[in-house]
Coordinates of C-alpha atoms and ligand atoms in Angstrom, one line a residue:
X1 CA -35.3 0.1 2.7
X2 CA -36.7 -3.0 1.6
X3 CA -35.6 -5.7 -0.2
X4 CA -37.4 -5.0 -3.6
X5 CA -36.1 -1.3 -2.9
X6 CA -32.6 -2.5 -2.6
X7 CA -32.7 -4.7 -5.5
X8 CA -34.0 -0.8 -7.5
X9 CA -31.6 1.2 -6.0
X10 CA -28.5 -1.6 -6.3
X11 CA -28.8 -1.9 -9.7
X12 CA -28.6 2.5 -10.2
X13 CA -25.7 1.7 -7.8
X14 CA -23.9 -0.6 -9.7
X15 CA -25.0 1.3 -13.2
X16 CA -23.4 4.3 -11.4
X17 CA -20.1 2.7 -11.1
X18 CA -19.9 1.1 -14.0
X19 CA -20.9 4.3 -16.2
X20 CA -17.9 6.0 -13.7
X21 CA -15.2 3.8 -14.5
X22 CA -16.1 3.8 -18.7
X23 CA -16.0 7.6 -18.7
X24 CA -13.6 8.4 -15.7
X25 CA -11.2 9.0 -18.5
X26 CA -13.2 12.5 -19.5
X27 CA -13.3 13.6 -16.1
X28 CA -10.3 16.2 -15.0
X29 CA -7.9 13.7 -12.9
X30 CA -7.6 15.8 -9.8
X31 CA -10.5 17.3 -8.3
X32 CA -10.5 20.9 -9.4
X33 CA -12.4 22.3 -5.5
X34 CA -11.0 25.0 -3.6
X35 CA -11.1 24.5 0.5
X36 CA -14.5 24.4 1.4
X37 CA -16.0 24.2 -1.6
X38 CA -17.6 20.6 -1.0
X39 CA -18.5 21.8 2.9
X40 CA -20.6 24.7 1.6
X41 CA -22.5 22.7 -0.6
X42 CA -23.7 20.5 1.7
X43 CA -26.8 21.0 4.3
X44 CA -25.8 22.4 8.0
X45 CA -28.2 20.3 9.3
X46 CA -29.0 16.4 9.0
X47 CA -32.3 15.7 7.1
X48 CA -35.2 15.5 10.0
X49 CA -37.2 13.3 7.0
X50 CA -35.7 10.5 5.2
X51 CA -35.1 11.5 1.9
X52 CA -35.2 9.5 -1.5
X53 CA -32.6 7.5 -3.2
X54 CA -33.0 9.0 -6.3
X55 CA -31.9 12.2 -4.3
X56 CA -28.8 11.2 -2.7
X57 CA -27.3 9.8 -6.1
X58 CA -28.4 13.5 -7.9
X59 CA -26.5 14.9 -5.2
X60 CA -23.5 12.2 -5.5
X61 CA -23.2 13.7 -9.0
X62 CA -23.5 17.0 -8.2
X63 CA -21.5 18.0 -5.5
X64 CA -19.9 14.9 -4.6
X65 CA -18.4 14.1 -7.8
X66 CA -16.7 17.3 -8.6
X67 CA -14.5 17.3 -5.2
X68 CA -13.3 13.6 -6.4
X69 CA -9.7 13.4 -7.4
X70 CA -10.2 10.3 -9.5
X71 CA -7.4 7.5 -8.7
X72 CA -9.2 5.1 -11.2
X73 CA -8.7 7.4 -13.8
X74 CA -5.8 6.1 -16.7
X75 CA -3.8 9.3 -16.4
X76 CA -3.3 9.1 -12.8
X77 CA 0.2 8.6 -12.6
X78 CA 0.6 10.5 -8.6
X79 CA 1.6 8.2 -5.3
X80 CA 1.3 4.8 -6.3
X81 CA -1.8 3.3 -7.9
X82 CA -4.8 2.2 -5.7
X83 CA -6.0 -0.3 -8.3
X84 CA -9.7 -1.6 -8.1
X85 CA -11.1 -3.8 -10.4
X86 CA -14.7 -5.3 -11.3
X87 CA -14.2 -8.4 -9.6
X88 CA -13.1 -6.8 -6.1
X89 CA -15.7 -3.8 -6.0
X90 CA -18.2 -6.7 -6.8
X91 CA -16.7 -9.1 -3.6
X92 CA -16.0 -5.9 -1.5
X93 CA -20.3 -5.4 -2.6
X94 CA -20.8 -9.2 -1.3
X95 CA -19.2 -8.4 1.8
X96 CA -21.3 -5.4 2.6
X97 CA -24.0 -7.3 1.9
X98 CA -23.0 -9.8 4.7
X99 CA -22.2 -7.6 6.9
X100 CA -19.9 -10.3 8.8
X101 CA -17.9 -9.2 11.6
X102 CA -15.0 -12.0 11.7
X103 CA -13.6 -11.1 14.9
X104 CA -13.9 -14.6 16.0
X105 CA -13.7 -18.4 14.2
X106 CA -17.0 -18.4 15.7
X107 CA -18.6 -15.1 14.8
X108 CA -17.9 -16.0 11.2
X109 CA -16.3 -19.8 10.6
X110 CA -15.7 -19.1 6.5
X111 CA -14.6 -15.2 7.1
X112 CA -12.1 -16.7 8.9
X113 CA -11.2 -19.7 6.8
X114 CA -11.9 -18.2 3.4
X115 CA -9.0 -15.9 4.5
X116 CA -6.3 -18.3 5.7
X117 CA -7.0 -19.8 2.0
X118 CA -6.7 -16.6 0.5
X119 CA -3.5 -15.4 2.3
X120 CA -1.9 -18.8 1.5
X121 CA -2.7 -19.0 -2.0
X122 CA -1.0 -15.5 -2.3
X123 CA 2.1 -16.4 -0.5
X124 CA 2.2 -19.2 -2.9
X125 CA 1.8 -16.8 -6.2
X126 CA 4.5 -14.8 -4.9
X127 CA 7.0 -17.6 -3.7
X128 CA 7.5 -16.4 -0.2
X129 CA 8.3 -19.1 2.3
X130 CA 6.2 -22.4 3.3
X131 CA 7.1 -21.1 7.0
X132 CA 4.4 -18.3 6.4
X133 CA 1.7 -20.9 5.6
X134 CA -0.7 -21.0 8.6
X135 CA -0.6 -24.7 8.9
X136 CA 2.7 -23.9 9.0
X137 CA 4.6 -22.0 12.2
X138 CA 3.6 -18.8 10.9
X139 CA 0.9 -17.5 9.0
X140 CA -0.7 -14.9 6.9
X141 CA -3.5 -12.0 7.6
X142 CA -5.2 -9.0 5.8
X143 CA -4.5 -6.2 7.6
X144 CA -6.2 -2.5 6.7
X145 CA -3.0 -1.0 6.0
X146 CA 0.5 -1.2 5.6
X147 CA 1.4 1.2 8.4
X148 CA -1.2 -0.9 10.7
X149 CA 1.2 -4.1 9.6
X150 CA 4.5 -2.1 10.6
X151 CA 3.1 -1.1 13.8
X152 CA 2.0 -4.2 14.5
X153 CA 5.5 -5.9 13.3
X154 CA 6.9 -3.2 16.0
X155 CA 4.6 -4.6 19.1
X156 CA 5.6 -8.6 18.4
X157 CA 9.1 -7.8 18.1
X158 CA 8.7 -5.6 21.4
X159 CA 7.4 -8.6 22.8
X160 CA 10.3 -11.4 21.7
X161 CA 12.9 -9.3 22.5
X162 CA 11.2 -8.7 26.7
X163 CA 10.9 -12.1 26.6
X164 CA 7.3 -11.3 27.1
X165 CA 7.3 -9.3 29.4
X166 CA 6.3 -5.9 28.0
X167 CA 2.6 -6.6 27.4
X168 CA 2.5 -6.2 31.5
X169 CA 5.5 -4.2 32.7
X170 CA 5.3 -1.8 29.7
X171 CA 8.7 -0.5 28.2
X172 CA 11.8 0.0 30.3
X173 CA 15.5 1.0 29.1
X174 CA 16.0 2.5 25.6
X175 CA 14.3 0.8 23.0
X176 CA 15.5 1.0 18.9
X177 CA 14.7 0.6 15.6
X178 CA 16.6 0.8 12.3
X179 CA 15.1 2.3 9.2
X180 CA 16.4 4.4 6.4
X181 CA 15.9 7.8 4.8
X182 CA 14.1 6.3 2.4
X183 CA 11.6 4.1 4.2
X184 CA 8.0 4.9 4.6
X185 CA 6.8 7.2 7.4
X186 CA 4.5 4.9 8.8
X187 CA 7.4 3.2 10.4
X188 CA 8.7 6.3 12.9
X189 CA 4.5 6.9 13.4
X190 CA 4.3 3.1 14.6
X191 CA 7.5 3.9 16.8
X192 CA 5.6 6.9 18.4
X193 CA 2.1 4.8 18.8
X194 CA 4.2 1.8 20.5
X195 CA 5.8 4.0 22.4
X196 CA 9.6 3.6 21.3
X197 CA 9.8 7.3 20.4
X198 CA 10.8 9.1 17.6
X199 CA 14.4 9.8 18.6
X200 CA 14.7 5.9 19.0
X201 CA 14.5 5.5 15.5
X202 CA 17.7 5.3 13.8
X203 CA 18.4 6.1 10.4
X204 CA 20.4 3.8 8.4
X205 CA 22.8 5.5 5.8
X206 CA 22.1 4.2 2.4
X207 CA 23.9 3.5 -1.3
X208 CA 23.8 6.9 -3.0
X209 CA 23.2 5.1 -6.6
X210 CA 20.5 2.7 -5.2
X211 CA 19.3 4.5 -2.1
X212 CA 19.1 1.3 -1.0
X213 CA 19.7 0.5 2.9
X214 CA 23.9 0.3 3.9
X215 CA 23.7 -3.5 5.5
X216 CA 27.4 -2.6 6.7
X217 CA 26.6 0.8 8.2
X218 CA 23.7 -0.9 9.6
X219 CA 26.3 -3.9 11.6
X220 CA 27.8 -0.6 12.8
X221 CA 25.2 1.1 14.2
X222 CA 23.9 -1.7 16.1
X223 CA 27.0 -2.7 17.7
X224 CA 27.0 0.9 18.7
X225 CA 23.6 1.4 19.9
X226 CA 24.0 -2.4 21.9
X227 CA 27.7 -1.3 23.3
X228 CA 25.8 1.8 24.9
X229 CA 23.0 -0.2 26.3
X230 CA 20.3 -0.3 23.7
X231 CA 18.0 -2.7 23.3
X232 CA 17.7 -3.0 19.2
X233 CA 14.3 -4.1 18.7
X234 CA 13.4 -4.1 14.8
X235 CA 15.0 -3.7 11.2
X236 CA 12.9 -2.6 8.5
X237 CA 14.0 -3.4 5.3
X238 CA 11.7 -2.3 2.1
X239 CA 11.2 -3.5 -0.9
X240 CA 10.1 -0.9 -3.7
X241 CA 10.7 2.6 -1.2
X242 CA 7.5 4.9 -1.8
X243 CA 9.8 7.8 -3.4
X244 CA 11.5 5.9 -5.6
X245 CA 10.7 2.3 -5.6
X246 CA 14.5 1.0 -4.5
X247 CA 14.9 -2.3 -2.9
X248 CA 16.9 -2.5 0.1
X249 CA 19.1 -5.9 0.2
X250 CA 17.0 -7.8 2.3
X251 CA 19.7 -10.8 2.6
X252 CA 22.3 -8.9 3.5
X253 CA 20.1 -6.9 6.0
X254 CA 18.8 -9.9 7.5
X255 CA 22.1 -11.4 8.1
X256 CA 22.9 -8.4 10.1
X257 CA 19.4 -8.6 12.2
X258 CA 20.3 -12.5 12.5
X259 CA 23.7 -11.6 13.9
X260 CA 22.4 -9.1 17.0
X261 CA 19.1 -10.8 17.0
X262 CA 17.2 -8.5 15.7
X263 CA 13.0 -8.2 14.2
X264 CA 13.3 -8.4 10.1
X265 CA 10.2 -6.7 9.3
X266 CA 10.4 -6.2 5.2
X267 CA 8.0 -3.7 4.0
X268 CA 7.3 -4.5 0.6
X269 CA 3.8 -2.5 0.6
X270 CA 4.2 -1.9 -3.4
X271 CA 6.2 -4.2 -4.9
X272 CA 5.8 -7.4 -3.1
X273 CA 2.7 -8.2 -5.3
X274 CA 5.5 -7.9 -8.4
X275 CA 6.6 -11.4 -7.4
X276 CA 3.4 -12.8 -8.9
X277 CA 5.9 -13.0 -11.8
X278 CA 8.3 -15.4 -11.3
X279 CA 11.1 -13.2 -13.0
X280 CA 10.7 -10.8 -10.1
X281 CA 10.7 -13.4 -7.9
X282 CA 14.8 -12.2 -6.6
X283 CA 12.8 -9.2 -4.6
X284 CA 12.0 -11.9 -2.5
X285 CA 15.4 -13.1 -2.1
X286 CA 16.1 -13.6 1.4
X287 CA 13.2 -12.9 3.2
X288 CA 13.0 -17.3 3.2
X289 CA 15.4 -17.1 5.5
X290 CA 15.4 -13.8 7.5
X291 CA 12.1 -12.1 7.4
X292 CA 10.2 -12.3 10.8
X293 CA 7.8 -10.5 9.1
X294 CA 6.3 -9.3 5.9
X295 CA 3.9 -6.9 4.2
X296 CA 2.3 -6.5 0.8
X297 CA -0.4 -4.2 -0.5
X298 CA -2.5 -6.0 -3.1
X299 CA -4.4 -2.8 -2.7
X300 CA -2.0 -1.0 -4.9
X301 CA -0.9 -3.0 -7.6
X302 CA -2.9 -6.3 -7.1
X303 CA -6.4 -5.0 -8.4
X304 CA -8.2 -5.1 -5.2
X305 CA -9.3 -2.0 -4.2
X306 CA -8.2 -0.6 -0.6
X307 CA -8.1 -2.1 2.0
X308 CA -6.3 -5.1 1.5
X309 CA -2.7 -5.2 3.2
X310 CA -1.6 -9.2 3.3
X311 CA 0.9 -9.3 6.6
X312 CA 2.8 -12.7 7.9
X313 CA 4.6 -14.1 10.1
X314 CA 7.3 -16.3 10.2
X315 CA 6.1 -17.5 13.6
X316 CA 2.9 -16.2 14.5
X317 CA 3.9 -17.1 18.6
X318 CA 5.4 -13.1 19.6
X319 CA 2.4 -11.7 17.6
X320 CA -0.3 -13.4 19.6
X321 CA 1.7 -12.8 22.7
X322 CA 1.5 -9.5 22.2
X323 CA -2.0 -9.2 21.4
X324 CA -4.5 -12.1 22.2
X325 CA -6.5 -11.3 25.2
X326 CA -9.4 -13.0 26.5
X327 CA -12.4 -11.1 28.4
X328 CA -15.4 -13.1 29.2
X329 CA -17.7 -12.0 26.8
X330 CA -15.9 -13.7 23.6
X331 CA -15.5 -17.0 25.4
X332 CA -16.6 -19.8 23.3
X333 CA -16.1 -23.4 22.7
X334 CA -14.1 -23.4 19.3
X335 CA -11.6 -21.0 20.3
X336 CA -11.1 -23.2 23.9
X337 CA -10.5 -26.1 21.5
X338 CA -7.4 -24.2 20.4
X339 CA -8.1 -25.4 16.8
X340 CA -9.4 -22.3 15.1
X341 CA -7.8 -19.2 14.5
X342 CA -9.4 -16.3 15.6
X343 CA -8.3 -13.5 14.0
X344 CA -8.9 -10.6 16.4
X345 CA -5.8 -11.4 17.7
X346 CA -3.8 -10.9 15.0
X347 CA -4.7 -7.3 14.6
X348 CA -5.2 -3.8 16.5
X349 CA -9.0 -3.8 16.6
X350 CA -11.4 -6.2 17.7
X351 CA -13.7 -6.4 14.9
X352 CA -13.0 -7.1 11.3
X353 CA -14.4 -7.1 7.6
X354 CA -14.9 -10.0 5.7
X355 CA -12.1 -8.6 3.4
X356 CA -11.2 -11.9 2.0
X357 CA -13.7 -12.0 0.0
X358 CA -12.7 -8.9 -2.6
X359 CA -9.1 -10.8 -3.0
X360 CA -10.9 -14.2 -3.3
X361 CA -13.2 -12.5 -6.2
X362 CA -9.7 -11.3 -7.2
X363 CA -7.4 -14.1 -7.5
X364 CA -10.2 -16.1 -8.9
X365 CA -11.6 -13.7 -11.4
X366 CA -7.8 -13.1 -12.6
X367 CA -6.3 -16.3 -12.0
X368 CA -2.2 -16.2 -11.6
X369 CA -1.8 -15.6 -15.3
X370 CA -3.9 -12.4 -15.6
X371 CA -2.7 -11.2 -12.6
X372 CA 0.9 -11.4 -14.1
X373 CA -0.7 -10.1 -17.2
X374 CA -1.6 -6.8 -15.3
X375 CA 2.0 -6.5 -13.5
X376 CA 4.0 -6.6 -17.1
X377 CA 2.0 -4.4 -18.3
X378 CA 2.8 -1.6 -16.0
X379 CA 6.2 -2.9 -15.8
X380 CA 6.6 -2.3 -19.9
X381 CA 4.6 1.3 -19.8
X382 CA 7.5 2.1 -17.1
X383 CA 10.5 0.6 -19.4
X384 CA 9.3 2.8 -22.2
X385 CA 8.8 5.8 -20.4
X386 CA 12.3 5.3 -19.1
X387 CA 13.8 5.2 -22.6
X388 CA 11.8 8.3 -23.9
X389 CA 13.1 10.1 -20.6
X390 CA 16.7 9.0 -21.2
X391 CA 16.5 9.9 -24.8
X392 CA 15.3 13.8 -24.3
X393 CA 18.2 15.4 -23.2
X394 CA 16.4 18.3 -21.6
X395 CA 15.7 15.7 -18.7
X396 CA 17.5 13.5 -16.5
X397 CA 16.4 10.0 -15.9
X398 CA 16.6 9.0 -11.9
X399 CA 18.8 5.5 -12.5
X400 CA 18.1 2.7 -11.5
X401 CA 14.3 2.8 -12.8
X402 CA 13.0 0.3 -11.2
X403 CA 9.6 -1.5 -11.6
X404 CA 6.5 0.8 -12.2
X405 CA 7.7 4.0 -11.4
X406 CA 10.0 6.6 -13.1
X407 CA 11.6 9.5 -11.4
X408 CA 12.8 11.9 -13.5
X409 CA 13.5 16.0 -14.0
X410 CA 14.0 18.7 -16.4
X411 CA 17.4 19.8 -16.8
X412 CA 16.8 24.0 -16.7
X413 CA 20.1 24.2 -18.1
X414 CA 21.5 28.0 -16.5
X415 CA 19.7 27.5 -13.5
X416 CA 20.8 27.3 -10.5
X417 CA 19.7 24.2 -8.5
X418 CA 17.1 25.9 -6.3
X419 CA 15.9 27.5 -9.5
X420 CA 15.6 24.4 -11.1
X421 CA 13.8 22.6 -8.1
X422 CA 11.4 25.6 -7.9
X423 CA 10.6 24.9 -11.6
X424 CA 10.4 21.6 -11.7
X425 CA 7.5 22.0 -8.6
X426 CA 5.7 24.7 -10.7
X427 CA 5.8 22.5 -13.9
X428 CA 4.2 19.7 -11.9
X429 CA 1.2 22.1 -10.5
X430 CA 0.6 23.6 -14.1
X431 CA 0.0 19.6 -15.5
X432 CA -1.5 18.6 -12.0
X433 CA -4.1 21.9 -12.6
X434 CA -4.6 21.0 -16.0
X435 CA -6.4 17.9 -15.2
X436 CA -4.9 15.8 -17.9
X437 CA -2.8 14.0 -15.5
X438 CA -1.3 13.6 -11.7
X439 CA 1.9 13.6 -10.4
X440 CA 3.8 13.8 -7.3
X441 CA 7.5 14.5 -6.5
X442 CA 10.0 13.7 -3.6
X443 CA 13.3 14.5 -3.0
X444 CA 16.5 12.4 -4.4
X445 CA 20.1 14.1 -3.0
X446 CA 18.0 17.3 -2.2
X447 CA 16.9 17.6 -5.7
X448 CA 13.5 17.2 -6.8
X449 CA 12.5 15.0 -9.1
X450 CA 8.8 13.8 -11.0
X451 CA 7.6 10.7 -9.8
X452 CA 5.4 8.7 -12.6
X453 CA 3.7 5.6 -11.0
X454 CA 2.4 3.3 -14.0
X455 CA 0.5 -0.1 -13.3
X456 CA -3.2 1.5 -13.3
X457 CA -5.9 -1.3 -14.1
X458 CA -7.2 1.1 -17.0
X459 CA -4.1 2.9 -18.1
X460 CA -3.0 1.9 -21.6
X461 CA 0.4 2.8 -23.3
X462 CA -1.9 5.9 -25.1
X463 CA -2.2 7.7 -21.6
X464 CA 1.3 6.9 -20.9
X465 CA 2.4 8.5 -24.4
X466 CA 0.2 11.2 -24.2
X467 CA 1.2 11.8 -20.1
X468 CA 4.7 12.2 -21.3
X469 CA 3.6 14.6 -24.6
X470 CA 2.3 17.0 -21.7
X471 CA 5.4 17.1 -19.5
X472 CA 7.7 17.6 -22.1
X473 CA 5.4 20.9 -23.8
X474 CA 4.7 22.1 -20.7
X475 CA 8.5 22.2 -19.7
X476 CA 9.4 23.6 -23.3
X477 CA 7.1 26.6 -22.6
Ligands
PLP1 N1 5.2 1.4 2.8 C1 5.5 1.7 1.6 C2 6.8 1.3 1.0 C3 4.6 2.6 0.8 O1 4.9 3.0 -0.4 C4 3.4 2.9 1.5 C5 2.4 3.8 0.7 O2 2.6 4.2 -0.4 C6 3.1 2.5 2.8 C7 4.1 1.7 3.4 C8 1.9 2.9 3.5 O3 0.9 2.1 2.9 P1 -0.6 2.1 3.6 O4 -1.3 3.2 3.0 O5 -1.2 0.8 3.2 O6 -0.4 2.2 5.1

């Protein structure tokens, strides 16, 4: 392709996009495609011939389009929201463009410095800890994913508490970690790719009313676990739990992990980005003084579209034991100077996109006031929700509400509970087929129970009214 080429197609490109994200709205929110239906409608065979541009976008519209489930659209209210947003498509664009690999200072000097910049500034908007400032002992770095962050949380804790020796005698004796019912999965799937092992994941009891982690149960178990010859090895401690957004006490847990010595990794993969308001600022409150580590996902609520996972450190020393290695072939002078950070070994893979740039575009773009802007307004679509939910007595609000989601349930009064559940699961798949909206469920005391994620960069308080108009005449028929 050549440059004037590009410059042709690029522009359809970016007309593309933006013509998707003004009508996205009049498109059914979850792809409507059977199994297969996508597979079949594709070639066998890759093209022998080059084929033209013009082509591939006909067939983007055609049989790509239809097997989208659209998470930009306003009525997408299922998971939590994957927000993208003009300015980080745009610097997502610019770093395609590039095409940097930032492995190294050297491959890439302002990949890497654009993103210690980047990483700080946001650890400024949300008030976390000068300790997590690179110039600091810690520091800051965007990681694809949450889960990658809580594995990699796992492997520097592994490492502090061999005293180092793991990365070269492997794991010996019994190895835990100390999570609750309600914390994401990606935690006991970084215990199985570190090797600690499923069954060396202990489950923390939590506070029925909060679901939020038991710090007392958790003193328990360690002494426990240590008396019998364990070697504790990590707490995770969440902020904003993926079914139902509850915030563990992260003070009280990291007292307990300060106590036996103990890795405080706080997951905070939706919510952290919250504290860009200072009124939220408390979900923050002790992870000054306990968190060894800490993950957000402006890639959720922070308008930058996936992936953008901010991790740090309070001291960045166990993680680069753990992971820096140095073969021959990415010798170079700046990183024998000792002055540069090299990010390769702050992370699982060896190379790296110039993701900074799409948060840079962001932060920028938005500045800390819009950004804050974009926060209250989910926060106040979730509030009223809430109240029209606790209103209507044929449902049951989930209490606390908390932040940008609402969990909540039709009564079926006469029912009997697995009746009920059954229904509730049936109502969602009748609105989910519908097209008008998306929603997921999860569990709370066995029961199930709607989960409505607000905080969408185009949802307005119309798609929230009319989201809610749905449930409540479908669950009246
Ligand atoms: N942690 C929490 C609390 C989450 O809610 C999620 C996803 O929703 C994750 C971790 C996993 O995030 P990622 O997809 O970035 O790995």
């Amino acid at each position: 392709m050549t440059p004037d080429e590009f410059r042709e197609y690029g522009k359809q490109v970016v007309d593309w996009i933006a013509d998707y994200l003004t009508n996205v709205e009049s498109l059914p929110v979850r792809a409507q495609v059977a199994p297969g239906d996508v597979r079949r409608a594709l070639p066998e065979h890759p093209p022998e011939h080059g084929e033209g541009f013009a082509e591939i976008l006909a067939d983007l519209d055609r049989i790509v389009l239809p097997g989208i489930t659209h998470w930009q659209h306003p009525s997408f209210f299922a998971y939590y929201p994957s927000n993208t947003s003009g300015p980080a498509i745009l610097g997502d664009l610019l770093s395609s463009g590039l095409g940097v690999q930032g492995m190294l200072w050297a491959t890439s000097p302002a990949c890497t410095e654009l993103e210690t910049v980047v990483v700080d500034w946001l650890a400024e908007l949300l008030g976390l800890p000068a300790h997590f400032r690179t110039d600091d002992a810690g520091g800051g770095v965007i990681q694809d994913s949450a889960s990658s962050a809580s594995l990699l949380a796992i492997v520097a804790a592994l490492h502090r508490s061999s005293g180092g020796t793991i990365a070269q005698a492997g794991l010996t004796g019994r190895h835990t970690l100390y999570v609750s019912s309600e914390t994401h999965s990606s935690l006991a799937k970084g215990a199985r790719v570190a090797g600690v092992g499923a069954e060396n994941v202990r489950i923390v009891d939590v506070d029925p009313k909060t679901l939020a982690m038991d710090p007392v149960a958790l003193d328990r178990m360690l002494a426990e676990d240590i008396a019998a010859g364990a070697v504790p090895v990590l707490v995770c401690a969440t902020v904003g739990t993926t079914s139902t957004a509850a915030v563990d006490p992260v003070r009280a847990v990291g007292e307990v992990c300060r106590r036996h010595g103990v890795w405080l990794h706080v997951d905070a993969a939706y919510a952290g980005v919250a504290a860009v308001c200072p009124e939220l600022r408390s979900l923050h409150d002790g992870v000054a003084e306990y968190a060894d580590s800490y993950a957000t996902n402006p890639h959720k609520w922070l308008l930058t579209n996936f992936d953008c996972t901010v991790m740090w450190v309070a001291d960045r020393t166990p993680l680069l034991g753990a992971l820096a290695i140095h073969p021959e072939f990415l010798r170079n002078a700046a990183t024998s100077t000792g002055a540069v950070v090299d990010y390769r070994d702050w992370q699982i893979s060896l190379g790296r996109r110039f993701r900074a740039l799409k948060l840079w575009t962001v932060l920028r773009w938005y500045g800390a006031e819009g950004l804050r802007a974009h926060i209250r307004t989910g926060l106040a679509q979730a509030a009223k929700l809430a109240a029209w939910v606790a209103e209507d007595p044929d449902f049951e609000l989930h209490e606390p509400q908390t932040l940008g989601l609402v969990c909540f349930r039709p009564r079926w009064p006469g029912r009997k509970p697995e009746e009920a559940d059954a229904a509730t699961l049936r109502l969602m798949e009748t609105l989910n087929d519908s097209g008008a909206l998306y929603l997921t469920h999860t569990k709370i005391a066995g029961r199930v129970v709607l989960r409505m994620a607000l905080g969408g960069t185009r949802t307005e308080q119309r798609h929230v009214e009319a989201g809610w108009r749905a449930i409540r005449d479908a669950a009246s028929t």
